mmCIF file of C-alpha atoms and ligand atoms in Angstrom:
data_model
loop_
_atom_site.group_PDB
_atom_site.id
_atom_site.type_symbol
_atom_site.label_atom_id
_atom_site.label_comp_id
_atom_site.label_asym_id
_atom_site.label_seq_id
_atom_site.Cartn_x
_atom_site.Cartn_y
_atom_site.Cartn_z
ATOM 1 C CA MET A 1 114.277 111.908 64.394
ATOM 2 C CA ALA A 2 112.858 115.134 62.988
ATOM 3 C CA LYS A 3 114.456 117.711 60.743
ATOM 4 C CA ILE A 4 114.316 121.203 62.212
ATOM 5 C CA LEU A 5 115.265 124.359 60.351
ATOM 6 C CA ILE A 6 116.075 127.727 61.920
ATOM 7 C CA LEU A 7 115.947 130.844 59.739
ATOM 8 C CA HIS A 8 117.718 133.968 60.981
ATOM 9 C CA GLY A 9 116.952 137.231 59.207
ATOM 10 C CA PRO A 10 118.929 140.316 58.222
ATOM 11 C CA ASN A 11 121.420 141.854 60.650
ATOM 12 C CA LEU A 12 121.175 138.915 63.040
ATOM 13 C CA ASN A 13 124.716 138.009 61.939
ATOM 14 C CA LEU A 14 125.730 141.054 64.023
ATOM 15 C CA LEU A 15 124.261 139.704 67.264
ATOM 16 C CA GLY A 16 126.527 140.266 70.234
ATOM 17 C CA ASP A 17 127.784 143.516 68.684
ATOM 18 C CA ARG A 18 124.544 145.069 67.520
ATOM 19 C CA GLU A 19 122.589 147.106 70.101
ATOM 20 C CA PRO A 20 123.358 144.614 72.911
ATOM 21 C CA HIS A 21 121.030 146.520 75.246
ATOM 22 C CA ILE A 22 118.178 145.401 72.961
ATOM 23 C CA TYR A 23 119.384 142.101 71.508
ATOM 24 C CA GLY A 24 121.721 140.790 74.225
ATOM 25 C CA SER A 25 125.368 139.762 74.201
ATOM 26 C CA ASP A 26 125.095 136.263 72.706
ATOM 27 C CA THR A 27 126.395 135.903 69.173
ATOM 28 C CA LEU A 28 124.488 134.038 66.481
ATOM 29 C CA ASP A 29 127.085 131.250 66.755
ATOM 30 C CA ASP A 30 126.373 130.962 70.496
ATOM 31 C CA ILE A 31 122.659 130.620 69.776
ATOM 32 C CA ASN A 32 123.147 128.138 66.928
ATOM 33 C CA GLN A 33 125.538 126.011 68.977
ATOM 34 C CA ARG A 34 123.149 125.800 71.926
ATOM 35 C CA CYS A 35 120.287 124.905 69.596
ATOM 36 C CA GLN A 36 122.469 122.285 67.932
ATOM 37 C CA VAL A 37 123.249 120.621 71.291
ATOM 38 C CA GLN A 38 119.603 120.798 72.377
ATOM 39 C CA CYS A 39 118.484 119.121 69.127
ATOM 40 C CA ALA A 40 121.212 116.475 69.225
ATOM 41 C CA ASN A 41 120.317 115.629 72.856
ATOM 42 C CA SER A 42 116.735 115.042 71.776
ATOM 43 C CA GLY A 43 117.724 113.037 68.703
ATOM 44 C CA HIS A 44 116.748 115.664 66.147
ATOM 45 C CA GLU A 45 118.673 117.120 63.226
ATOM 46 C CA LEU A 46 119.124 120.877 63.016
ATOM 47 C CA THR A 47 120.061 123.069 60.084
ATOM 48 C CA SER A 48 120.104 126.831 60.062
ATOM 49 C CA LEU A 49 120.430 129.713 57.636
ATOM 50 C CA GLN A 50 121.186 133.365 58.270
ATOM 51 C CA SER A 51 120.833 135.738 55.378
ATOM 52 C CA ASN A 52 120.493 139.428 54.709
ATOM 53 C CA ALA A 53 118.628 138.778 51.457
ATOM 54 C CA GLU A 54 114.904 138.121 51.131
ATOM 55 C CA ALA A 55 115.392 135.888 48.075
ATOM 56 C CA ASP A 56 117.579 133.471 50.067
ATOM 57 C CA PHE A 57 114.717 132.775 52.463
ATOM 58 C CA ILE A 58 112.256 132.276 49.637
ATOM 59 C CA ASP A 59 114.606 129.793 47.931
ATOM 60 C CA ARG A 60 115.357 127.987 51.215
ATOM 61 C CA LEU A 61 111.643 127.691 51.962
ATOM 62 C CA HIS A 62 111.029 126.261 48.487
ATOM 63 C CA ASN A 63 113.712 123.646 49.245
ATOM 64 C CA ALA A 64 112.186 122.925 52.655
ATOM 65 C CA ARG A 65 109.024 121.732 50.869
ATOM 66 C CA ARG A 66 111.033 118.880 49.398
ATOM 67 C CA ASP A 67 113.847 118.135 51.842
ATOM 68 C CA GLY A 68 111.774 116.609 54.632
ATOM 69 C CA THR A 69 111.872 119.579 57.023
ATOM 70 C CA ASP A 70 109.383 118.851 59.812
ATOM 71 C CA PHE A 71 109.423 122.053 61.843
ATOM 72 C CA MET A 72 110.893 125.542 61.674
ATOM 73 C CA LEU A 73 111.875 128.363 64.013
ATOM 74 C CA VAL A 74 111.958 131.714 62.259
ATOM 75 C CA ASN A 75 113.157 135.174 63.130
ATOM 76 C CA PHE A 76 113.010 137.160 59.914
ATOM 77 C CA GLY A 77 114.333 140.326 61.564
ATOM 78 C CA ALA A 78 113.030 143.427 59.823
ATOM 79 C CA PHE A 79 111.481 141.285 57.034
ATOM 80 C CA THR A 80 108.970 140.278 59.729
ATOM 81 C CA HIS A 81 107.294 143.629 59.259
ATOM 82 C CA THR A 82 107.558 143.940 55.489
ATOM 83 C CA SER A 83 107.696 140.673 53.565
ATOM 84 C CA ILE A 84 104.547 139.343 51.954
ATOM 85 C CA ALA A 85 106.859 137.352 49.641
ATOM 86 C CA ILE A 86 108.346 135.377 52.564
ATOM 87 C CA ARG A 87 104.871 134.945 54.045
ATOM 88 C CA ASP A 88 103.669 133.434 50.760
ATOM 89 C CA ALA A 89 106.701 131.136 50.627
ATOM 90 C CA ILE A 90 106.247 129.902 54.198
ATOM 91 C CA LEU A 91 102.539 129.285 53.598
ATOM 92 C CA ALA A 92 103.446 127.213 50.536
ATOM 93 C CA THR A 93 105.646 124.921 52.677
ATOM 94 C CA GLU A 94 102.749 123.883 54.931
ATOM 95 C CA ILE A 95 105.453 123.225 57.569
ATOM 96 C CA PRO A 96 104.561 124.275 61.133
ATOM 97 C CA PHE A 97 106.735 126.990 62.628
ATOM 98 C CA ILE A 98 107.293 129.111 65.712
ATOM 99 C CA GLU A 99 108.174 132.787 65.350
ATOM 100 C CA VAL A 100 110.908 134.040 67.697
ATOM 101 C CA HIS A 101 112.023 137.601 68.413
ATOM 102 C CA LEU A 102 114.787 138.498 70.816
ATOM 103 C CA SER A 103 113.280 141.853 71.709
ATOM 104 C CA ASN A 104 109.764 142.622 72.871
ATOM 105 C CA LEU A 105 108.274 144.047 69.678
ATOM 106 C CA TYR A 106 105.296 145.407 71.595
ATOM 107 C CA SER A 107 107.410 147.724 73.736
ATOM 108 C CA ARG A 108 109.180 149.144 70.672
ATOM 109 C CA GLU A 109 108.352 151.347 67.677
ATOM 110 C CA GLU A 110 104.867 151.021 66.246
ATOM 111 C CA TYR A 111 106.199 149.749 62.895
ATOM 112 C CA ARG A 112 107.592 146.676 64.683
ATOM 113 C CA GLN A 113 104.251 145.788 66.174
ATOM 114 C CA HIS A 114 102.876 144.185 63.028
ATOM 115 C CA SER A 115 104.225 140.849 61.856
ATOM 116 C CA PHE A 116 103.323 139.118 58.599
ATOM 117 C CA PHE A 117 103.915 135.762 60.345
ATOM 118 C CA THR A 118 102.244 135.753 63.768
ATOM 119 C CA ASP A 119 98.775 134.800 62.513
ATOM 120 C CA ILE A 120 100.092 131.778 60.606
ATOM 121 C CA ALA A 121 102.615 130.604 63.243
ATOM 122 C CA ILE A 122 101.921 127.839 65.768
ATOM 123 C CA GLY A 123 103.043 130.352 68.375
ATOM 124 C CA CYS A 124 105.321 133.268 68.954
ATOM 125 C CA ILE A 125 107.986 133.999 71.599
ATOM 126 C CA VAL A 126 109.078 137.608 71.955
ATOM 127 C CA GLY A 127 111.233 139.558 74.366
ATOM 128 C CA LEU A 128 113.051 136.703 76.098
ATOM 129 C CA GLY A 129 116.333 137.191 74.254
ATOM 130 C CA ALA A 130 118.335 134.159 73.188
ATOM 131 C CA GLN A 131 116.389 131.999 75.639
ATOM 132 C CA GLY A 132 113.441 132.334 73.256
ATOM 133 C CA TYR A 133 115.098 129.858 70.861
ATOM 134 C CA GLU A 134 115.598 127.307 73.638
ATOM 135 C CA LEU A 135 111.957 127.610 74.699
ATOM 136 C CA ALA A 136 110.754 127.424 71.110
ATOM 137 C CA LEU A 137 112.735 124.218 70.566
ATOM 138 C CA GLN A 138 111.238 122.692 73.721
ATOM 139 C CA ALA A 139 107.779 123.478 72.360
ATOM 140 C CA ALA A 140 108.733 122.083 68.938
ATOM 141 C CA PHE A 141 109.951 118.783 70.461
ATOM 142 C CA LYS A 142 106.694 118.393 72.362
ATOM 143 C CA ARG A 143 104.670 118.955 69.174
ATOM 144 C CA LEU A 144 106.822 116.558 67.192
ATOM 145 C CA GLU A 145 106.213 113.832 69.790
ATOM 146 C CA ASN A 146 102.449 114.090 69.266
HETATM 147 C C1 DQA B 1 113.952 141.305 65.755
HETATM 148 C C2 DQA B 1 113.001 142.512 65.823
HETATM 149 C C3 DQA B 1 112.917 143.202 64.480
HETATM 150 O O1 DQA B 1 112.029 144.317 64.549
HETATM 151 C C4 DQA B 1 114.289 143.717 64.079
HETATM 152 O O2 DQA B 1 114.242 144.314 62.801
HETATM 153 C C5 DQA B 1 115.332 142.670 64.144
HETATM 154 C C6 DQA B 1 115.324 141.726 65.259
HETATM 155 C C7 DQA B 1 114.121 140.646 67.137
HETATM 156 O O3 DQA B 1 114.562 139.493 67.171
HETATM 157 O O4 DQA B 1 113.854 141.261 68.170
HETATM 158 O O5 DQA B 1 116.230 142.608 63.317
HETATM 159 O O6 DQA B 1 113.400 140.349 64.876
#
């Protein structure tokens, strides 16, 4: 059994309501519940955090260094494009992670086309909507087996 952590960034609490033509109609609860079932079916433990505050992610990542977290999925929302502080915190964990984005960053505004996380992630899934989390978990399970 592995411990998997999903971090959801600012404004993702509004999923379902927020620009559904870009982010889809699933709510964050829908996504978390499906991930929960997927993890339970594979014998893994899932915890998740959504926050609108950068400091919450930094603190959670500091805890992840000590709480036995084996793998992470992260979508830091707009902090993806701005936060060197979260990048430093995630590097300090030395925990492998996959970066997920619901929308295709590369078909959007130029300021969304740089991520502070892509170069240090195992991999990145963008533009596949909520399905991106499911695919990222499948990839995580495979890695955790090896
Ligand atoms: C996002 C893309 C970001 O640019 C944006 O700020 C978000 C969501 C995505 O999942 O597509 O909040 O991370």
